[in-house]
Coordinates of C-alpha atoms in Angstrom, one line a residue:
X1034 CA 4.9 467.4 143.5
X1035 CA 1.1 468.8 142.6
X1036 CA -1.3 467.8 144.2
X1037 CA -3.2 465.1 142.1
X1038 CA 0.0 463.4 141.8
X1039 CA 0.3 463.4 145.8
X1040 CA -3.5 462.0 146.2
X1041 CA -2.8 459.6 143.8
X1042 CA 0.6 458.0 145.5
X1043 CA -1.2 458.1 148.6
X1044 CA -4.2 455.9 147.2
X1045 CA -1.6 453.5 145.8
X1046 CA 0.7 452.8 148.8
X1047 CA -2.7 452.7 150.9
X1048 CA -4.1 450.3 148.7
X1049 CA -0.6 448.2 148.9
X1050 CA -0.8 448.6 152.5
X1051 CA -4.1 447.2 152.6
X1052 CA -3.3 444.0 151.2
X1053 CA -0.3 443.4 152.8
X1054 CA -2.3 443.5 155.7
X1055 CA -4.7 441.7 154.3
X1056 CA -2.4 439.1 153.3
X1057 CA -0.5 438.9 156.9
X1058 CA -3.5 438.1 158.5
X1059 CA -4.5 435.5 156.1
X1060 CA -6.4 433.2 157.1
X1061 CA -8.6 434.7 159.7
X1062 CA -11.5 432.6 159.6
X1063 CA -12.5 428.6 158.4
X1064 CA -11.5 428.0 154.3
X1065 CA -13.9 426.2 152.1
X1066 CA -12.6 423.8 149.9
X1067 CA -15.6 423.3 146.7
X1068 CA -15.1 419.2 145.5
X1069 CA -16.9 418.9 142.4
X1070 CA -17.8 415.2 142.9
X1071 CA -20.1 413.0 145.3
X1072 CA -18.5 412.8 148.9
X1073 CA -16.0 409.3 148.9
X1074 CA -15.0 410.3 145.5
X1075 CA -10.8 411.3 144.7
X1076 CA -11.4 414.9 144.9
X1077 CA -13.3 415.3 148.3
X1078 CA -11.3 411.9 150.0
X1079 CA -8.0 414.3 148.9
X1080 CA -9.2 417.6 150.4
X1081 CA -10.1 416.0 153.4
X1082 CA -6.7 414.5 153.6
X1083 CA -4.8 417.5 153.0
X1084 CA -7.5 419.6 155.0
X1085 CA -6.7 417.8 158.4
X1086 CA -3.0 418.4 158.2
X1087 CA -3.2 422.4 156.2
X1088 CA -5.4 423.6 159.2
X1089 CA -2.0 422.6 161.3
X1090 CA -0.4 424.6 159.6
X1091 CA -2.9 427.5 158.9
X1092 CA -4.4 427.8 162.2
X1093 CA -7.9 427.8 160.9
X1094 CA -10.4 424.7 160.2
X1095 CA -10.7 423.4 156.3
X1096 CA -14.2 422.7 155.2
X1097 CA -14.9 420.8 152.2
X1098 CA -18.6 421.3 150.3
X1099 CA -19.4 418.9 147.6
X1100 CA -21.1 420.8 144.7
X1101 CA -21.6 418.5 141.4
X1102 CA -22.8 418.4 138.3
X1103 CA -21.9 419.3 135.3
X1104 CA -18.7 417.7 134.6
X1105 CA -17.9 419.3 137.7
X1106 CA -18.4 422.9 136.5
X1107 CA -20.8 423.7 138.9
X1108 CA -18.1 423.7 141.4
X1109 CA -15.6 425.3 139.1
X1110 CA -18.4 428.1 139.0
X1111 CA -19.1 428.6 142.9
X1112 CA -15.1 429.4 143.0
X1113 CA -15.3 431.9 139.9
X1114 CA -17.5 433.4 141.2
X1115 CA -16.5 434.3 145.3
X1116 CA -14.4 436.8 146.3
X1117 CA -10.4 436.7 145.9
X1118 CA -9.6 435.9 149.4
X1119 CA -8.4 432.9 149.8
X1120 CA -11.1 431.3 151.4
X1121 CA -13.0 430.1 148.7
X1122 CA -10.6 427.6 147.3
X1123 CA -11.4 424.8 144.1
X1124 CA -10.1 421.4 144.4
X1125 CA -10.7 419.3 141.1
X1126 CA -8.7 417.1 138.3
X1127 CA -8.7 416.4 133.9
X1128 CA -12.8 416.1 134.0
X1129 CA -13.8 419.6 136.4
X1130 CA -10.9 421.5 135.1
X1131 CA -10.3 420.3 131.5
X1132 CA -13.4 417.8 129.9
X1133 CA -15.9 420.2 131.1
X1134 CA -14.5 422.8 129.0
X1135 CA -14.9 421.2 126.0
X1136 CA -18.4 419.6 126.7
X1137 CA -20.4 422.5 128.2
X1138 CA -20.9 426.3 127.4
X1139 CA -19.1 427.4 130.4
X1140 CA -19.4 431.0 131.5
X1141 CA -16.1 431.4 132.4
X1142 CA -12.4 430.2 131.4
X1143 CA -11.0 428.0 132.9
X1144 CA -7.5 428.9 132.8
X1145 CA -8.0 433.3 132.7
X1146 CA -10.8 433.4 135.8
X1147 CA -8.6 430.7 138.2
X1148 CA -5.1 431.6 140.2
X1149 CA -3.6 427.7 140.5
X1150 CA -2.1 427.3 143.7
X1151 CA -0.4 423.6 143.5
X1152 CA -0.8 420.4 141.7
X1153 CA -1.3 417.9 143.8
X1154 CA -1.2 414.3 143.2
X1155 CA -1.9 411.6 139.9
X1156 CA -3.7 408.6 139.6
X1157 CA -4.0 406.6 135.9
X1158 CA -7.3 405.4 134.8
X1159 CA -7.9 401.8 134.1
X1160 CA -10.1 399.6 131.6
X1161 CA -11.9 397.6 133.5
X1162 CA -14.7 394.9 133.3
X1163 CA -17.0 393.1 135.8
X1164 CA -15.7 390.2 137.0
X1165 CA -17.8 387.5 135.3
X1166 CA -16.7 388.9 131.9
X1167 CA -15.0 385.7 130.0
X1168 CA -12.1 387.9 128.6
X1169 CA -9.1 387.2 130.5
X1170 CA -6.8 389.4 128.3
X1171 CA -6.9 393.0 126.1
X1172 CA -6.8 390.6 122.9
X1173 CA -9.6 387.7 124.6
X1174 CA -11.7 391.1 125.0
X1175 CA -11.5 392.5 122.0
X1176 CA -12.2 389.7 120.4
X1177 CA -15.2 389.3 122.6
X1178 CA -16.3 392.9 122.0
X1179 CA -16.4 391.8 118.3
X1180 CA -18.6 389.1 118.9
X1181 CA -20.7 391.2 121.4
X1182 CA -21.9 394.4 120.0
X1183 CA -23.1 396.8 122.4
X1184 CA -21.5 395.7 125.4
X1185 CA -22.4 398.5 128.2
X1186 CA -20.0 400.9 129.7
X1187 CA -20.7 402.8 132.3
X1188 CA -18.5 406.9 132.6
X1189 CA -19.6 409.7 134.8
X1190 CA -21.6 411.9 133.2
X1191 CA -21.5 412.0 128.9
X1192 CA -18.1 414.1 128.8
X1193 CA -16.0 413.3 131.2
X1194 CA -12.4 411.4 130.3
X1195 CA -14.1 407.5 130.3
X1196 CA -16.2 407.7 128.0
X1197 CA -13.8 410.4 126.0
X1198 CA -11.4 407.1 125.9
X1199 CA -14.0 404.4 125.4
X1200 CA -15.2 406.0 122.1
X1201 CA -11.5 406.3 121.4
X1202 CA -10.7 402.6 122.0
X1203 CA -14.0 402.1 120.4
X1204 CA -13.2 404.0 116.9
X1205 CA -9.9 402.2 117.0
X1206 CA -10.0 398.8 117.5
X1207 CA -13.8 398.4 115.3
X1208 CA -15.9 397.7 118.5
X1209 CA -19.4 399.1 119.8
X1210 CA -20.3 400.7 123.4
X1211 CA -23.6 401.2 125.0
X1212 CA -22.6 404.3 127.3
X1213 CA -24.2 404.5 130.3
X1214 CA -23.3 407.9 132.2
X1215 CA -23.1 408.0 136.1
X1216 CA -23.0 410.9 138.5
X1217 CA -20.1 409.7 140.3
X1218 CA -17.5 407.0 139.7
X1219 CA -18.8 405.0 143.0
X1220 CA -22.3 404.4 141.1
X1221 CA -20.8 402.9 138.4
X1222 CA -18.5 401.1 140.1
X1223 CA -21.6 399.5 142.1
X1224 CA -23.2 398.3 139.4
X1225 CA -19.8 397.2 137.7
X1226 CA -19.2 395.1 140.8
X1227 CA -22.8 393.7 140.8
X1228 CA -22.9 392.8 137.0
X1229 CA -25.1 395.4 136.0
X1230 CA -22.5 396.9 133.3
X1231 CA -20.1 395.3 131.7
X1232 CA -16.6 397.9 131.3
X1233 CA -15.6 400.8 132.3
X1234 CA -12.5 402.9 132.5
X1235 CA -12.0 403.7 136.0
X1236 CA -9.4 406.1 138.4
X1237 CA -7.1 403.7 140.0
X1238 CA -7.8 405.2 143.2
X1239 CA -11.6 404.3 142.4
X1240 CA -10.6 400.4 141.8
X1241 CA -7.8 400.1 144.9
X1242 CA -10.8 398.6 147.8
X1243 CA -11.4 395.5 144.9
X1244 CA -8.1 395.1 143.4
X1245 CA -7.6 391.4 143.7
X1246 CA -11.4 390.7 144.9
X1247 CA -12.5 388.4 141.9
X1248 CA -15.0 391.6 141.5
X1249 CA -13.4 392.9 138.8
X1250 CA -11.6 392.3 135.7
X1251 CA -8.2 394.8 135.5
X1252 CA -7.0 394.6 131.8
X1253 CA -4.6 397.9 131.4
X1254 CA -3.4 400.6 132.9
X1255 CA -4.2 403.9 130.4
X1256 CA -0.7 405.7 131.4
X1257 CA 2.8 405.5 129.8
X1258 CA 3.9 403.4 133.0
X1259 CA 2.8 401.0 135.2
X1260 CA 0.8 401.6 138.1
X1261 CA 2.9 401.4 141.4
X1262 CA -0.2 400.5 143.7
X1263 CA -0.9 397.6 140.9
X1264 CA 2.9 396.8 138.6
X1265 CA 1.1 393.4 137.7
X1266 CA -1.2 394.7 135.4
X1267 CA -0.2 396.0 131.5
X1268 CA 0.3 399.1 130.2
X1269 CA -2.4 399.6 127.3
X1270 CA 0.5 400.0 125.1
X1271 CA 1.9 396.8 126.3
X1272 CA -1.5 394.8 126.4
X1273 CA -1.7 396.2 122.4
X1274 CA -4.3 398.5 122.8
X1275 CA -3.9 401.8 121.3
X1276 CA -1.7 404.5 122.8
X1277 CA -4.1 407.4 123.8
X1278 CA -2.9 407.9 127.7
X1279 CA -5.6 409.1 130.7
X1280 CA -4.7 410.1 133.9
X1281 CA -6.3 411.9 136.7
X1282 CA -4.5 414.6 138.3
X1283 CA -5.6 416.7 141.2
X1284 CA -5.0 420.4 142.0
X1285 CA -6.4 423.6 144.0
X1286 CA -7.3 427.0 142.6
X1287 CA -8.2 430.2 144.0
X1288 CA -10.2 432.6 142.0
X1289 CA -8.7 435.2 140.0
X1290 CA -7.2 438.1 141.6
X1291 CA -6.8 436.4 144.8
X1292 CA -3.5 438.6 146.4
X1293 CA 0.3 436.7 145.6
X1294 CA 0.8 436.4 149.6
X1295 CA -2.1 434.3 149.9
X1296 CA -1.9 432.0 147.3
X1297 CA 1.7 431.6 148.8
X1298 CA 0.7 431.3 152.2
X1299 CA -2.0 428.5 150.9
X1300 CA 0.5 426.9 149.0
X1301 CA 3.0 426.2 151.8
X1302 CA 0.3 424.8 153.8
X1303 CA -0.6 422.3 151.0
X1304 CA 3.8 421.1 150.8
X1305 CA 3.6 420.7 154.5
X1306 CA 0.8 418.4 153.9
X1307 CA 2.1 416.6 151.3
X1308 CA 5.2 416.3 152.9
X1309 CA 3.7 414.9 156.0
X1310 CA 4.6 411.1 156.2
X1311 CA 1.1 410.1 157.8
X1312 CA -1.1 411.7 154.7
X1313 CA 1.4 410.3 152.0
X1314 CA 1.1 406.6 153.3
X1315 CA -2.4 407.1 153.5
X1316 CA -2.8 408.7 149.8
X1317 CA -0.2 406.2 148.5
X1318 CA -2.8 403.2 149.9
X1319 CA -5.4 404.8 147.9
X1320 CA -3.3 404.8 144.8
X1321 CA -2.2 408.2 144.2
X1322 CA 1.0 409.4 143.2
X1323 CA 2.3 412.9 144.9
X1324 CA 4.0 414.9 142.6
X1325 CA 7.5 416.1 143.3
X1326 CA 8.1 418.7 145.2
X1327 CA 9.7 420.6 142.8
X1328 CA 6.1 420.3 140.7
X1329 CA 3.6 421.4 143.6
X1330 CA 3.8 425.0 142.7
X1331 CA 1.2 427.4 140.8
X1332 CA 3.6 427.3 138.1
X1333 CA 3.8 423.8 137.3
X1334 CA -0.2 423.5 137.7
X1335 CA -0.5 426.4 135.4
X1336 CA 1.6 424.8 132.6
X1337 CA -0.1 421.7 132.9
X1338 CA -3.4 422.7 133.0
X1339 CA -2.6 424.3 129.7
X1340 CA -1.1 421.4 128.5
X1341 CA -4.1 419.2 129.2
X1342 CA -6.7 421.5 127.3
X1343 CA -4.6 421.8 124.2
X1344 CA -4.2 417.9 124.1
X1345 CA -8.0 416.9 125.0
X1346 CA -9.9 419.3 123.5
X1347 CA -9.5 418.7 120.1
X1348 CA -9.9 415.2 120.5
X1349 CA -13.3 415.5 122.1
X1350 CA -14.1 417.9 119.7
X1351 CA -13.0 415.7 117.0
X1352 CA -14.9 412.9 118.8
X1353 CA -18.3 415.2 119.0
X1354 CA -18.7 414.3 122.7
X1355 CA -21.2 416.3 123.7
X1356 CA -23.0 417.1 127.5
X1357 CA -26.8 416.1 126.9

């Protein structure tokens, strides 16, 4: 064995050694968890949830920092960009991880520059209206959309997957919007709830607090199925709307890089978490679906995050939905 060959093993298994250290001693210290929304909406009320039972498990406190804006992406960016470790960690959903793509000049990708980690829970979106809207029914609505041109609907932000399905609905059924973008969800719903706006298509787990409240007007779930936290209310399909499905789902990445052993290590801690009967009860209040155990795994993130851009993009391309 010469001699360059022998230096050159050496680095190797040293550098293997390392990590596995690294990795055994993971985590050492308090993990961050970046929301990309206002604190009180999905993604931080989900991280905190998890959070208080993955320290448990971890041994170390779980912080969660709220950084929005930009469909999210700002948030997106802060994990990009800090060091593999493991405690820098990206909770988001379809608008952070997948709308913001296609709406902004990110300078990243999101699938290449993020290690997923585990997909989380689900939560369809819902058309909504304020409560005071005459419309009973899809069909009473649409017909009232006819005879109302420009009713107001408020979305968070101008890219994100409301108003991506409003202008859908919108194009398809020969009616008008006046978009009005939010920074969060719990703005619009605010004003929704006051009168100030007249629709909106909404995260379930955004509507749960005024479900049968008078304060709103539910008129269809936007997923395949009904809703388990609501079954009363129609499928678009079955109120006769048209059949483009929205749903939120929720997962945690890890930037790029980030050593196997501790994305494992974090995963575990997030299946003991969602496992645990007190945080499921309380998610399940809220209205979110957990995902199988067999589906909270990097690889079954990975393939759906996939999935999601190669179905959305092109239709918010094809829609021109632009950040402004």
């Amino acid at each position: 064995m010469n001699n360059c060959f022998r230096i050159a093993l050496v680095a190797i298994c040293a550098a293997a050694s390392a990590t596995s250290v690294a990795g055994d001693r993971y985590p050492s210290r308090p993990i961050t968890i970046i929301a990309p929304t206002t604190a009180g909406g999905p993604p931080d009320t989900i991280a905190r949830l998890i959070g208080e039972r993955m320290k448990v498990t971890l041994g170390e406190p779980i912080i969660v920092e709220n950084v929005t804006g930009a469909g999210g992406s700002l948030g997106v960016a802060r994990v990009v960009r800090a060091e593999p470790d493991g405690y820098t960690v990206s909770i988001g959903h379809i608008n952070s991880h997948v709308f913001s793509g296609a709406t902004y000049a990110l300078p990243f990708d999101l699938l290449t520059d993020l290690a997923p980690v585990a997909l989380l829970t689900r939560s369809p979106q819902l058309f909504i209206g304020r409560g005071g809207l005459p419309p009973n029914d899809l069909s009473e609505l649409i017909a009232w959309l006819k005879a109302n041109p420009n009713a107001s609907f408020g979305s968070v932000g101008m890219g994100g997957p409301g108003r991506v399905w409003g202008i859908y609905f919108a194009n398809t059924v020969g009616v008008r919007f006046q978009f009005i973008p939010y920074r969060g969800a719990a703005s619009f719903m605010q004003d929704l709830i006051a009168g100030q706006i007249d629709l909106a298509a909404a995260e379930g787990s955004n509507i749960v607090p005024h479900l049968g409240s008078g304060k709103i007007k539910t008129y269809a779930v936007l997923s395949e199925t009904r809703w388990a936290a609501s079954p009363d209310i129609p499928t678009i399909d079955q109120a006769g709307g048209p059949a483009l499905h929205s749903s939120f789902w929720h997962g945690l990445w890890l930037p790029k890089g980030t050593p196997n052993d501790v994305i494992s290590k974090l995963n575990a801690a997030v299946v003991d978490a969602l496992a645990d009967p007190a945080v499921r009860a309380r998610l399940a209040q809220l209205g979110h679906e957990i995902l199988p155990r067999n589906q909270q795994t990097p690889q079954a993130l990975g393939t759906l995050h996939r999935a999601e851009i190669e179905k959305w993009w092109p239709i918010i391309k094809a829609a021109n939905v632009k950040a402004e």
